[in-house]
Coordinates of C-alpha atoms in Angstrom, one line a residue:
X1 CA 28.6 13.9 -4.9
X2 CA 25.6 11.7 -6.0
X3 CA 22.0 13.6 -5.9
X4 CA 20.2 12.2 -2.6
X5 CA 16.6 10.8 -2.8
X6 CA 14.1 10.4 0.1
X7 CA 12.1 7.7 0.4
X8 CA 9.3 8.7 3.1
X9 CA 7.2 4.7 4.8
X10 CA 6.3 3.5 7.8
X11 CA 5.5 0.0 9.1
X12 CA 2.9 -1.9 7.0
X13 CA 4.3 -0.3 4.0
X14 CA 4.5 -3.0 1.0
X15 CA 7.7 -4.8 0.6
X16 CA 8.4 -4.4 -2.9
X17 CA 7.1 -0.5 -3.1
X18 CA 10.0 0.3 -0.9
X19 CA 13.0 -1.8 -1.5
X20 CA 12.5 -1.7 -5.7
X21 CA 12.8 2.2 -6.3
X22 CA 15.6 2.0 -2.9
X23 CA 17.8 -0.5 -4.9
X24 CA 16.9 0.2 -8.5
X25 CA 17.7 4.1 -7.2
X26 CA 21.1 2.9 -5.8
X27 CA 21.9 1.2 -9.0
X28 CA 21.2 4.4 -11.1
X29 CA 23.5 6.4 -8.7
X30 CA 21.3 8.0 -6.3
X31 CA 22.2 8.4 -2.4
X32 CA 19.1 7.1 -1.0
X33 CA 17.5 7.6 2.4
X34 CA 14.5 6.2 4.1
X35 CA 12.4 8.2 6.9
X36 CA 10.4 7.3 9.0
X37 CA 8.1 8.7 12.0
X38 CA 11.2 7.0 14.2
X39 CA 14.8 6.0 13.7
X40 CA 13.7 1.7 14.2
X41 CA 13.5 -1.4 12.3
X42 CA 10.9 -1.4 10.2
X43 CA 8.4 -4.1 9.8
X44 CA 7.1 -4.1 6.0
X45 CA 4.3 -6.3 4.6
X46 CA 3.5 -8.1 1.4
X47 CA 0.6 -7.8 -0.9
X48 CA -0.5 -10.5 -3.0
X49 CA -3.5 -11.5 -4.7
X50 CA -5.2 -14.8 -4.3
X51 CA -8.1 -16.9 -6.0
X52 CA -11.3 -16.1 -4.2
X53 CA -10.2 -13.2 -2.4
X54 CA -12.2 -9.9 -3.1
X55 CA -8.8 -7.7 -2.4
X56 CA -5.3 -8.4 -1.9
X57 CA -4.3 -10.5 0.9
X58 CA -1.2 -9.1 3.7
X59 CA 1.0 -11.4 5.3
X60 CA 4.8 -10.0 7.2
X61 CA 7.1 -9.1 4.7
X62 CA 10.8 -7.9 5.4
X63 CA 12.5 -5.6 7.7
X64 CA 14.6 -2.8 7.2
X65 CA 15.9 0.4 9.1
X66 CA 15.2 3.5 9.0
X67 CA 17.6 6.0 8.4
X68 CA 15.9 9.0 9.4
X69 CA 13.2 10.3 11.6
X70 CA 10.8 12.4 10.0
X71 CA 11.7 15.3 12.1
X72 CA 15.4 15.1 11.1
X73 CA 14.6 15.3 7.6
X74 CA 16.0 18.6 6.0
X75 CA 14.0 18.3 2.3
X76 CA 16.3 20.8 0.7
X77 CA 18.6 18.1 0.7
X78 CA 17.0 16.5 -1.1
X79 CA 16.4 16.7 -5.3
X80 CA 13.5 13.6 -5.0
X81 CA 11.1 11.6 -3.2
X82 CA 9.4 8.4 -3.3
X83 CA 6.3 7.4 -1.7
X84 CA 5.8 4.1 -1.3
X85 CA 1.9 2.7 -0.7
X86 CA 0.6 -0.6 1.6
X87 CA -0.7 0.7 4.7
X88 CA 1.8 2.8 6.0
X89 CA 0.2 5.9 4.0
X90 CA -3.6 5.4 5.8
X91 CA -1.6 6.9 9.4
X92 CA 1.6 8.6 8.2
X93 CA -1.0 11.1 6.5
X94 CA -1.7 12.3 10.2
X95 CA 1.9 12.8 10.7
X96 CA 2.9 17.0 10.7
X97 CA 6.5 16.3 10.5
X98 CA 6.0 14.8 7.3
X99 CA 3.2 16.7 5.7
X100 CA 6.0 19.5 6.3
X101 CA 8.3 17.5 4.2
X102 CA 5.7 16.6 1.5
X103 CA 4.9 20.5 1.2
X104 CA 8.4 21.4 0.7
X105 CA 9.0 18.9 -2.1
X106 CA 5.5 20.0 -4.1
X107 CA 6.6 23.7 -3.6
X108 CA 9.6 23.1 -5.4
X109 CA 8.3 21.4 -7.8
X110 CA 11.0 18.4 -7.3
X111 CA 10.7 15.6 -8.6
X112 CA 8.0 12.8 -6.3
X113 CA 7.2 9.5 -7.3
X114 CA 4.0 7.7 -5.7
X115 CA 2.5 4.2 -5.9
X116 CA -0.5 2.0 -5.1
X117 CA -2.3 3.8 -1.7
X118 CA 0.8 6.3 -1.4
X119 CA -0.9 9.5 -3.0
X120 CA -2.9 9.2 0.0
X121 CA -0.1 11.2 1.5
X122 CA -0.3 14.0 -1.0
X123 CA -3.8 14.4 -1.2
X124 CA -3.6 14.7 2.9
X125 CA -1.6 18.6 1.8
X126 CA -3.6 19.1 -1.6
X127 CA -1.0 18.1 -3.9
X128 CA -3.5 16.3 -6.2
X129 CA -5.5 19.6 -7.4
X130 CA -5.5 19.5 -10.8
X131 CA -3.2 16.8 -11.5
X132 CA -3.5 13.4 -13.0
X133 CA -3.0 10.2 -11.0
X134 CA -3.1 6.9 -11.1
X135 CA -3.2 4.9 -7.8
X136 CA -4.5 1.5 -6.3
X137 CA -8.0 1.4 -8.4
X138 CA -9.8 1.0 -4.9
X139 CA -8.5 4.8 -4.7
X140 CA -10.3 5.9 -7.5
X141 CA -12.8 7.6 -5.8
X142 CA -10.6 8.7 -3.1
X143 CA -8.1 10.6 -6.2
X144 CA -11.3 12.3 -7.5
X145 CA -12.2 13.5 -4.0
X146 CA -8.7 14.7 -3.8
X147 CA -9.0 17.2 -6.9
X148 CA -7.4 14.7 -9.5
X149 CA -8.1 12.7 -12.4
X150 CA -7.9 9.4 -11.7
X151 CA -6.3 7.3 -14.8
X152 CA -6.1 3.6 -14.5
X153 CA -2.8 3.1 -16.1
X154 CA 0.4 1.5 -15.6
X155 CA 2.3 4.9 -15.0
X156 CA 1.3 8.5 -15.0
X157 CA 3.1 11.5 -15.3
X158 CA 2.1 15.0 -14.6
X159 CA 5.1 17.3 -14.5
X160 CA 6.8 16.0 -12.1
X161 CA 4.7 14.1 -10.1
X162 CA 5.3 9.7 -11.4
X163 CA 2.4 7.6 -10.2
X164 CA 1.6 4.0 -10.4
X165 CA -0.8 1.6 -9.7
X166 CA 1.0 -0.8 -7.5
X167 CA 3.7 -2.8 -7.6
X168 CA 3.3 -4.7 -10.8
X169 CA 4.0 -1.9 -12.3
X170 CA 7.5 -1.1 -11.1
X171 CA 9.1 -1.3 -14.1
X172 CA 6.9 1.4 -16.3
X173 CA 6.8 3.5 -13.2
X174 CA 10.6 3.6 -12.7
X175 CA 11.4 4.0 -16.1
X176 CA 9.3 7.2 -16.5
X177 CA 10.6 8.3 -13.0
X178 CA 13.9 7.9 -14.1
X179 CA 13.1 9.8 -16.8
X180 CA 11.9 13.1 -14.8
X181 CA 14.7 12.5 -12.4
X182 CA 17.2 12.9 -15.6
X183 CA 16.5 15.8 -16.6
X184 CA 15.5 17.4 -13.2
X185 CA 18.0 15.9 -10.9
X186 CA 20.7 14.3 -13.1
X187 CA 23.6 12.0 -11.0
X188 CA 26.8 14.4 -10.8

């Protein structure tokens, strides 16, 4: 039986931050689930980056359903997660259900992966202490606030914890989260 990964998003989550580690996951092996606050549809968002805009602009992006609520999520079930960033993070950091699950994946030391404003979610149960990040660089401050050291870099890697910037930087990001997840959580 293939090793199951959970990826944890909301609506206004970003597009690509979901669907890339969901299919490039699948391809390796992995049984991948998503969760969310409800078992729906949900309604992701694309990012982009424009001439003359100061930040990246949002416009509707795809759909895709959930497989999971948060509060049917059992994390020992789990040998990973993933954290996808666009909005989403900014509310599901209020969420109980899954700062429960976040907890239980940081206390075992499994394997998470984070991108762009997703570490937002594990600052929100002071995951971050002492570790090095990297995250959307308007979250700089926000990292440093959070206990970390904030690296602007393509990926980074402390222990087990795989962060990126955002989603131009799929590729280094999954390739060293592959890497963790290989030795950690191999596919049976």
């Amino acid at each position: 039986m293939a090793a199951k990964i959970l990826i944890v998003t909301g609506d206004a989550a970003e597009s690509l931050e979901v669907l890339y580690p969901f299919q490039r996951l699948r391809e390796e092996g992995y049984d991948v689930h998503i969760a969310a606050p409800a078992r729906k549809r949900l309604r992701f968002v694309v990012h982009d980056f424009e001439p003359g805009f100061d930040t990246y602009t949002e416009k509707p992006g795809y759909t895709w359903p959930a497989d999971l609520a948060f509060s049917e999520v059992d994390p020992g079930q789990y040998a990973a997660l993933v954290i996808p960033g666009g909005r989403a993070p900014e509310y599901l950091r209020n969420d109980p259900e899954l700062r429960k699950i976040l907890k239980a994946f940081f206390d075992s030391d499994k394997p998470v992966a984070q991108i762009c404003h997703g570490p937002l979610l594990t600052a929100a149960i002071g995951g971050l202490t002492g570790r090095r990040v990297t995250a959307y660089p308007a979250l700089e401050l926000d990292m440093q606030a959070a206990g970390a050291t904030f690296q602007d870099a393509e990926a980074v890697v402390d222990g087990t914890l795989v962060s990126a910037r955002a989603w131009p930087d799929h590729s280094g990001w999954m390739r060293e989260f592959l890497t963790v997840l290989r030795a950690k959580a191999p596919v049976t």
